[in-house]
Amino acid sequence: MQGLEVDPDGRVRFTLSLADADRIRAEALLQQAKAAAEAVEGVTAVSAVATSHAAQPASPPAPAARGGHDNPFGLGRKPRQDQGDALGDVKAVIAVASGKGGVGKSTVAANIAVAFARAGFKTGFLDADIYGPSAPTIFGVSEKAQTEDDKIQPLSAHGVSIMSIGFLVDPEQALAWRGPMVMGALKQLMRDVAWGPLDILIVDTPPGTGDAHLSLVQSKRLTGAVVVSTPQEMALADVRRGVQLFRKTDIQVLGVIENMAWLQAANGEKTFLFGKGGAERAAAELDAPFLGALPIMPELRQASDDGAPLAGQDHPAAEEFARLAAKIAEAIAL
Ligand code: ADP
């Protein structure tokens, strides 16, 4: 049993971590464990999942005994202490961050990756959002990743090599993970993916600042960071948080991108729904470069839902993303 939590309303969550041999009985064991928890006085709801490393879609299946916090994907060897060695052939690693969720960080990160690939750079995209992976949807990839020689093979779409927790485990399974498992999973995504030679790896980090950012910074492989924000007054606080996180850890802030900056009518008139230029002002106040602003584009949302990034299409937005990629490339002298 892992991650047992009880909230003040009597809601219980836990993960039943099963040995390989118990896999076949997983559902029955889970129901028994849930029933036992429900029978406890004061318990109002029970949410539980069963995990077994051999049951994970990543292949070949690995024995559960090989798993653990440092090896949540159960790769078939002892975890190495050194991190980031699989990134040996990766020239630059860029984190894309935001103060909060829903500002379009993943959309912008993915489209910038496609723009880099389109410009001829060997590009990778690491979706580091363990609790809410969006790369499978945005890139339109539904396959599961395979492992070969104890390395997870990235999937490829729109010219980009992509890895996401969504290619490795079922979403509910990762949701049950707590801090150490999340850190372990991220380390493996940094260390045990066969990225091969890349000019640039874009890392889409979870919203806010937490374990994932810590893990990335500790990997000592970040070349720089880009902060995405919307233009509201609130954005100032968000941008400041993002910028300060990276500055505190001596990671260069390559710049701020303002997303959903305005809505353009058919006659060209712009409506600044969320106020005007908040992120740009925040960048100026924090002395961080301002990389550019993107309008609200219903086609961008549609393209993300369809798994066909606009940056790879014949669309004016593709030029915007190409410009942003070029600015980032220039900032890191790629
Ligand atoms: P985050 O990664 O910050 O949580 P997402 O990239 O998931 O945000 O974006 C949230 C939603 O907003 C998605 O439905 C996405 O397609 C949409 N979106 C992002 N940027 C834009 C934009 N410029 N115009 C229209 N929709 C956008």
PDB file of N, CA and C in Angstrom, residues 149-222:
ATOM      1  N   ASP A 149      16.537  -2.211 -24.886  1.00  0.00           N
ATOM      2  CA  ASP A 149      17.790  -2.136 -24.127  1.00  0.00           C
ATOM      3  C   ASP A 149      17.651  -1.223 -22.914  1.00  0.00           C
ATOM      4  N   ASP A 150      16.551  -1.359 -22.208  1.00  0.00           N
ATOM      5  CA  ASP A 150      16.313  -0.564 -21.000  1.00  0.00           C
ATOM      6  C   ASP A 150      16.247   0.928 -21.238  1.00  0.00           C
ATOM      7  N   LYS A 151      16.000   1.309 -22.455  1.00  0.00           N
ATOM      8  CA  LYS A 151      15.774   2.721 -22.748  1.00  0.00           C
ATOM      9  C   LYS A 151      14.364   2.855 -23.317  1.00  0.00           C
ATOM     10  N   ILE A 152      13.667   3.903 -22.887  1.00  0.00           N
ATOM     11  CA  ILE A 152      12.333   4.141 -23.420  1.00  0.00           C
ATOM     12  C   ILE A 152      12.496   4.856 -24.762  1.00  0.00           C
ATOM     13  N   GLN A 153      11.819   4.346 -25.763  1.00  0.00           N
ATOM     14  CA  GLN A 153      11.940   4.937 -27.102  1.00  0.00           C
ATOM     15  C   GLN A 153      10.911   6.059 -27.265  1.00  0.00           C
ATOM     16  N   PRO A 154      11.368   7.258 -27.608  1.00  0.00           N
ATOM     17  CA  PRO A 154      10.393   8.331 -27.827  1.00  0.00           C
ATOM     18  C   PRO A 154       9.534   8.038 -29.051  1.00  0.00           C
ATOM     19  N   LEU A 155       8.368   8.634 -29.105  1.00  0.00           N
ATOM     20  CA  LEU A 155       7.520   8.506 -30.296  1.00  0.00           C
ATOM     21  C   LEU A 155       7.761   9.729 -31.170  1.00  0.00           C
ATOM     22  N   SER A 156       7.385   9.636 -32.409  1.00  0.00           N
ATOM     23  CA  SER A 156       7.691  10.732 -33.317  1.00  0.00           C
ATOM     24  C   SER A 156       6.421  11.215 -34.008  1.00  0.00           C
ATOM     25  N   ALA A 157       6.216  12.517 -34.030  1.00  0.00           N
ATOM     26  CA  ALA A 157       5.076  13.097 -34.749  1.00  0.00           C
ATOM     27  C   ALA A 157       5.411  14.538 -35.118  1.00  0.00           C
ATOM     28  N   HIS A 158       4.976  14.951 -36.285  1.00  0.00           N
ATOM     29  CA  HIS A 158       5.189  16.318 -36.774  1.00  0.00           C
ATOM     30  C   HIS A 158       6.659  16.722 -36.713  1.00  0.00           C
ATOM     31  N   GLY A 159       7.525  15.740 -36.945  1.00  0.00           N
ATOM     32  CA  GLY A 159       8.962  16.003 -37.000  1.00  0.00           C
ATOM     33  C   GLY A 159       9.638  16.079 -35.646  1.00  0.00           C
ATOM     34  N   VAL A 160       8.879  15.827 -34.561  1.00  0.00           N
ATOM     35  CA  VAL A 160       9.418  15.977 -33.202  1.00  0.00           C
ATOM     36  C   VAL A 160       9.456  14.610 -32.506  1.00  0.00           C
ATOM     37  N   SER A 161      10.549  14.347 -31.764  1.00  0.00           N
ATOM     38  CA  SER A 161      10.606  13.155 -30.913  1.00  0.00           C
ATOM     39  C   SER A 161       9.932  13.507 -29.598  1.00  0.00           C
ATOM     40  N   ILE A 162       8.956  12.703 -29.199  1.00  0.00           N
ATOM     41  CA  ILE A 162       8.115  13.109 -28.065  1.00  0.00           C
ATOM     42  C   ILE A 162       8.091  12.034 -26.987  1.00  0.00           C
ATOM     43  N   MET A 163       8.133  12.480 -25.733  1.00  0.00           N
ATOM     44  CA  MET A 163       7.903  11.556 -24.630  1.00  0.00           C
ATOM     45  C   MET A 163       6.961  12.196 -23.630  1.00  0.00           C
ATOM     46  N   SER A 164       6.049  11.370 -23.134  1.00  0.00           N
ATOM     47  CA  SER A 164       5.057  11.843 -22.167  1.00  0.00           C
ATOM     48  C   SER A 164       4.717  10.682 -21.249  1.00  0.00           C
ATOM     49  N   ILE A 165       4.387  10.987 -20.029  1.00  0.00           N
ATOM     50  CA  ILE A 165       3.927   9.946 -19.103  1.00  0.00           C
ATOM     51  C   ILE A 165       2.704   9.247 -19.698  1.00  0.00           C
ATOM     52  N   GLY A 166       1.966  10.002 -20.528  1.00  0.00           N
ATOM     53  CA  GLY A 166       0.777   9.444 -21.169  1.00  0.00           C
ATOM     54  C   GLY A 166       1.099   8.312 -22.138  1.00  0.00           C
ATOM     55  N   PHE A 167       2.377   8.189 -22.543  1.00  0.00           N
ATOM     56  CA  PHE A 167       2.766   7.079 -23.433  1.00  0.00           C
ATOM     57  C   PHE A 167       3.190   5.854 -22.627  1.00  0.00           C
ATOM     58  N   LEU A 168       3.230   6.006 -21.289  1.00  0.00           N
ATOM     59  CA  LEU A 168       3.828   4.954 -20.474  1.00  0.00           C
ATOM     60  C   LEU A 168       2.859   4.296 -19.502  1.00  0.00           C
ATOM     61  N   VAL A 169       2.041   5.092 -18.866  1.00  0.00           N
ATOM     62  CA  VAL A 169       1.109   4.507 -17.897  1.00  0.00           C
ATOM     63  C   VAL A 169      -0.281   5.109 -18.122  1.00  0.00           C
ATOM     64  N   ASP A 170      -1.275   4.430 -17.595  1.00  0.00           N
ATOM     65  CA  ASP A 170      -2.622   4.979 -17.701  1.00  0.00           C
ATOM     66  C   ASP A 170      -2.727   6.223 -16.818  1.00  0.00           C
ATOM     67  N   PRO A 171      -3.493   7.219 -17.267  1.00  0.00           N
ATOM     68  CA  PRO A 171      -3.543   8.483 -16.525  1.00  0.00           C
ATOM     69  C   PRO A 171      -3.926   8.317 -15.047  1.00  0.00           C
ATOM     70  N   GLU A 172      -4.843   7.401 -14.757  1.00  0.00           N
ATOM     71  CA  GLU A 172      -5.279   7.247 -13.358  1.00  0.00           C
ATOM     72  C   GLU A 172      -4.126   6.744 -12.500  1.00  0.00           C
ATOM     73  N   GLN A 173      -3.273   5.930 -13.121  1.00  0.00           N
ATOM     74  CA  GLN A 173      -2.162   5.358 -12.363  1.00  0.00           C
ATOM     75  C   GLN A 173      -1.215   6.460 -11.885  1.00  0.00           C
ATOM     76  N   ALA A 174      -0.866   7.355 -12.807  1.00  0.00           N
ATOM     77  CA  ALA A 174       0.055   8.432 -12.436  1.00  0.00           C
ATOM     78  C   ALA A 174      -0.587   9.386 -11.432  1.00  0.00           C
ATOM     79  N   LEU A 175      -1.916   9.534 -11.527  1.00  0.00           N
ATOM     80  CA  LEU A 175      -2.607  10.444 -10.604  1.00  0.00           C
ATOM     81  C   LEU A 175      -2.429  10.020  -9.159  1.00  0.00           C
ATOM     82  N   ALA A 176      -2.211   8.724  -8.965  1.00  0.00           N
ATOM     83  CA  ALA A 176      -2.086   8.218  -7.600  1.00  0.00           C
ATOM     84  C   ALA A 176      -0.679   8.412  -7.051  1.00  0.00           C
ATOM     85  N   TRP A 177       0.248   8.802  -7.928  1.00  0.00           N
ATOM     86  CA  TRP A 177       1.632   8.945  -7.463  1.00  0.00           C
ATOM     87  C   TRP A 177       1.792  10.164  -6.589  1.00  0.00           C
ATOM     88  N   ARG A 178       2.633  10.014  -5.575  1.00  0.00           N
ATOM     89  CA  ARG A 178       2.969  11.141  -4.708  1.00  0.00           C
ATOM     90  C   ARG A 178       4.367  11.647  -5.071  1.00  0.00           C
ATOM     91  N   GLY A 179       4.797  12.683  -4.360  1.00  0.00           N
ATOM     92  CA  GLY A 179       6.063  13.366  -4.651  1.00  0.00           C
ATOM     93  C   GLY A 179       7.237  12.502  -5.089  1.00  0.00           C
ATOM     94  N   PRO A 180       7.657  11.523  -4.280  1.00  0.00           N
ATOM     95  CA  PRO A 180       8.852  10.759  -4.650  1.00  0.00           C
ATOM     96  C   PRO A 180       8.686  10.000  -5.963  1.00  0.00           C
ATOM     97  N   MET A 181       7.473   9.467  -6.190  1.00  0.00           N
ATOM     98  CA  MET A 181       7.226   8.741  -7.448  1.00  0.00           C
ATOM     99  C   MET A 181       7.288   9.704  -8.625  1.00  0.00           C
ATOM    100  N   VAL A 182       6.730  10.897  -8.425  1.00  0.00           N
ATOM    101  CA  VAL A 182       6.727  11.898  -9.497  1.00  0.00           C
ATOM    102  C   VAL A 182       8.164  12.291  -9.826  1.00  0.00           C
ATOM    103  N   MET A 183       8.950  12.519  -8.778  1.00  0.00           N
ATOM    104  CA  MET A 183      10.354  12.885  -8.994  1.00  0.00           C
ATOM    105  C   MET A 183      11.075  11.751  -9.717  1.00  0.00           C
ATOM    106  N   GLY A 184      10.806  10.499  -9.270  1.00  0.00           N
ATOM    107  CA  GLY A 184      11.458   9.346  -9.900  1.00  0.00           C
ATOM    108  C   GLY A 184      11.067   9.233 -11.362  1.00  0.00           C
ATOM    109  N   ALA A 185       9.773   9.442 -11.628  1.00  0.00           N
ATOM    110  CA  ALA A 185       9.295   9.334 -13.010  1.00  0.00           C
ATOM    111  C   ALA A 185       9.972  10.389 -13.886  1.00  0.00           C
ATOM    112  N   LEU A 186      10.081  11.599 -13.350  1.00  0.00           N
ATOM    113  CA  LEU A 186      10.703  12.674 -14.135  1.00  0.00           C
ATOM    114  C   LEU A 186      12.176  12.397 -14.380  1.00  0.00           C
ATOM    115  N   LYS A 187      12.834  11.885 -13.355  1.00  0.00           N
ATOM    116  CA  LYS A 187      14.256  11.557 -13.534  1.00  0.00           C
ATOM    117  C   LYS A 187      14.399  10.529 -14.637  1.00  0.00           C
ATOM    118  N   GLN A 188      13.477   9.538 -14.639  1.00  0.00           N
ATOM    119  CA  GLN A 188      13.572   8.520 -15.686  1.00  0.00           C
ATOM    120  C   GLN A 188      13.281   9.112 -17.055  1.00  0.00           C
ATOM    121  N   LEU A 189      12.357  10.064 -17.097  1.00  0.00           N
ATOM    122  CA  LEU A 189      12.044  10.678 -18.388  1.00  0.00           C
ATOM    123  C   LEU A 189      13.229  11.501 -18.892  1.00  0.00           C
ATOM    124  N   MET A 190      14.022  12.021 -17.958  1.00  0.00           N
ATOM    125  CA  MET A 190      15.217  12.770 -18.352  1.00  0.00           C
ATOM    126  C   MET A 190      16.358  11.816 -18.700  1.00  0.00           C
ATOM    127  N   ARG A 191      16.426  10.702 -17.971  1.00  0.00           N
ATOM    128  CA  ARG A 191      17.634   9.874 -17.984  1.00  0.00           C
ATOM    129  C   ARG A 191      17.504   8.643 -18.887  1.00  0.00           C
ATOM    130  N   ASP A 192      16.302   8.080 -18.937  1.00  0.00           N
ATOM    131  CA  ASP A 192      16.164   6.759 -19.549  1.00  0.00           C
ATOM    132  C   ASP A 192      15.424   6.759 -20.878  1.00  0.00           C
ATOM    133  N   VAL A 193      15.300   7.914 -21.493  1.00  0.00           N
ATOM    134  CA  VAL A 193      14.669   7.973 -22.816  1.00  0.00           C
ATOM    135  C   VAL A 193      15.783   8.060 -23.859  1.00  0.00           C
ATOM    136  N   ALA A 194      15.660   7.229 -24.880  1.00  0.00           N
ATOM    137  CA  ALA A 194      16.691   7.203 -25.936  1.00  0.00           C
ATOM    138  C   ALA A 194      16.446   8.359 -26.906  1.00  0.00           C
ATOM    139  N   TRP A 195      16.776   9.568 -26.455  1.00  0.00           N
ATOM    140  CA  TRP A 195      16.512  10.742 -27.304  1.00  0.00           C
ATOM    141  C   TRP A 195      17.398  10.739 -28.537  1.00  0.00           C
ATOM    142  N   GLY A 196      18.585  10.184 -28.387  1.00  0.00           N
ATOM    143  CA  GLY A 196      19.522  10.268 -29.510  1.00  0.00           C
ATOM    144  C   GLY A 196      20.013  11.692 -29.659  1.00  0.00           C
ATOM    145  N   PRO A 197      20.675  12.002 -30.760  1.00  0.00           N
ATOM    146  CA  PRO A 197      21.188  13.356 -30.927  1.00  0.00           C
ATOM    147  C   PRO A 197      20.053  14.353 -31.177  1.00  0.00           C
ATOM    148  N   LEU A 198      20.020  15.396 -30.373  1.00  0.00           N
ATOM    149  CA  LEU A 198      19.005  16.442 -30.547  1.00  0.00           C
ATOM    150  C   LEU A 198      19.689  17.806 -30.486  1.00  0.00           C
ATOM    151  N   ASP A 199      19.196  18.747 -31.281  1.00  0.00           N
ATOM    152  CA  ASP A 199      19.667  20.117 -31.147  1.00  0.00           C
ATOM    153  C   ASP A 199      18.997  20.765 -29.947  1.00  0.00           C
ATOM    154  N   ILE A 200      17.711  20.456 -29.783  1.00  0.00           N
ATOM    155  CA  ILE A 200      16.980  21.103 -28.696  1.00  0.00           C
ATOM    156  C   ILE A 200      15.896  20.180 -28.142  1.00  0.00           C
ATOM    157  N   LEU A 201      15.799  20.170 -26.820  1.00  0.00           N
ATOM    158  CA  LEU A 201      14.724  19.438 -26.149  1.00  0.00           C
ATOM    159  C   LEU A 201      13.877  20.468 -25.411  1.00  0.00           C
ATOM    160  N   ILE A 202      12.599  20.554 -25.793  1.00  0.00           N
ATOM    161  CA  ILE A 202      11.667  21.464 -25.121  1.00  0.00           C
ATOM    162  C   ILE A 202      10.966  20.667 -24.020  1.00  0.00           C
ATOM    163  N   VAL A 203      11.037  21.175 -22.806  1.00  0.00           N
ATOM    164  CA  VAL A 203      10.390  20.477 -21.690  1.00  0.00           C
ATOM    165  C   VAL A 203       9.174  21.276 -21.245  1.00  0.00           C
ATOM    166  N   ASP A 204       8.003  20.675 -21.407  1.00  0.00           N
ATOM    167  CA  ASP A 204       6.757  21.314 -20.978  1.00  0.00           C
ATOM    168  C   ASP A 204       6.557  20.960 -19.512  1.00  0.00           C
ATOM    169  N   THR A 205       6.763  21.937 -18.623  1.00  0.00           N
ATOM    170  CA  THR A 205       6.685  21.635 -17.188  1.00  0.00           C
ATOM    171  C   THR A 205       5.246  21.801 -16.690  1.00  0.00           C
ATOM    172  N   PRO A 206       4.909  21.183 -15.564  1.00  0.00           N
ATOM    173  CA  PRO A 206       3.556  21.355 -15.029  1.00  0.00           C
ATOM    174  C   PRO A 206       3.341  22.812 -14.609  1.00  0.00           C
ATOM    175  N   PRO A 207       2.074  23.249 -14.482  1.00  0.00           N
ATOM    176  CA  PRO A 207       1.830  24.626 -14.046  1.00  0.00           C
ATOM    177  C   PRO A 207       2.375  24.861 -12.637  1.00  0.00           C
ATOM    178  N   GLY A 208       2.743  26.101 -12.366  1.00  0.00           N
ATOM    179  CA  GLY A 208       3.251  26.431 -11.031  1.00  0.00           C
ATOM    180  C   GLY A 208       4.692  25.985 -10.868  1.00  0.00           C
ATOM    181  N   THR A 209       5.106  25.906  -9.638  1.00  0.00           N
ATOM    182  CA  THR A 209       6.476  25.464  -9.382  1.00  0.00           C
ATOM    183  C   THR A 209       6.416  24.366  -8.334  1.00  0.00           C
ATOM    184  N   GLY A 210       7.031  23.254  -8.629  1.00  0.00           N
ATOM    185  CA  GLY A 210       6.962  22.136  -7.684  1.00  0.00           C
ATOM    186  C   GLY A 210       8.040  21.111  -7.918  1.00  0.00           C
ATOM    187  N   ASP A 211       7.684  19.855  -7.625  1.00  0.00           N
ATOM    188  CA  ASP A 211       8.655  18.763  -7.699  1.00  0.00           C
ATOM    189  C   ASP A 211       9.299  18.652  -9.076  1.00  0.00           C
ATOM    190  N   ALA A 212       8.476  18.846 -10.117  1.00  0.00           N
ATOM    191  CA  ALA A 212       8.990  18.658 -11.475  1.00  0.00           C
ATOM    192  C   ALA A 212      10.099  19.664 -11.763  1.00  0.00           C
ATOM    193  N   HIS A 213       9.884  20.905 -11.324  1.00  0.00           N
ATOM    194  CA  HIS A 213      10.878  21.949 -11.585  1.00  0.00           C
ATOM    195  C   HIS A 213      12.150  21.676 -10.808  1.00  0.00           C
ATOM    196  N   LEU A 214      11.962  21.222  -9.588  1.00  0.00           N
ATOM    197  CA  LEU A 214      13.107  20.872  -8.743  1.00  0.00           C
ATOM    198  C   LEU A 214      13.923  19.774  -9.425  1.00  0.00           C
ATOM    199  N   SER A 215      13.209  18.775  -9.885  1.00  0.00           N
ATOM    200  CA  SER A 215      13.861  17.638 -10.529  1.00  0.00           C
ATOM    201  C   SER A 215      14.630  18.089 -11.773  1.00  0.00           C
ATOM    202  N   LEU A 216      14.029  18.980 -12.531  1.00  0.00           N
ATOM    203  CA  LEU A 216      14.673  19.482 -13.748  1.00  0.00           C
ATOM    204  C   LEU A 216      15.927  20.280 -13.431  1.00  0.00           C
ATOM    205  N   VAL A 217      15.781  21.143 -12.424  1.00  0.00           N
ATOM    206  CA  VAL A 217      16.922  21.972 -12.044  1.00  0.00           C
ATOM    207  C   VAL A 217      18.052  21.077 -11.533  1.00  0.00           C
ATOM    208  N   GLN A 218      17.667  20.063 -10.736  1.00  0.00           N
ATOM    209  CA  GLN A 218      18.683  19.158 -10.191  1.00  0.00           C
ATOM    210  C   GLN A 218      19.393  18.369 -11.279  1.00  0.00           C
ATOM    211  N   SER A 219      18.725  18.187 -12.406  1.00  0.00           N
ATOM    212  CA  SER A 219      19.352  17.416 -13.480  1.00  0.00           C
ATOM    213  C   SER A 219      20.549  18.172 -14.059  1.00  0.00           C
ATOM    214  N   LYS A 220      20.613  19.444 -13.742  1.00  0.00           N
ATOM    215  CA  LYS A 220      21.722  20.307 -14.190  1.00  0.00           C
ATOM    216  C   LYS A 220      21.850  20.319 -15.711  1.00  0.00           C
ATOM    217  N   ARG A 221      20.750  20.055 -16.396  1.00  0.00           N
ATOM    218  CA  ARG A 221      20.834  20.034 -17.847  1.00  0.00           C
ATOM    219  C   ARG A 221      20.055  21.169 -18.509  1.00  0.00           C
ATOM    220  N   LEU A 222      19.399  21.998 -17.682  1.00  0.00           N
ATOM    221  CA  LEU A 222      18.607  23.068 -18.292  1.00  0.00           C
ATOM    222  C   LEU A 222      19.517  24.150 -18.872  1.00  0.00           C
TER     223      LEU A 222
END
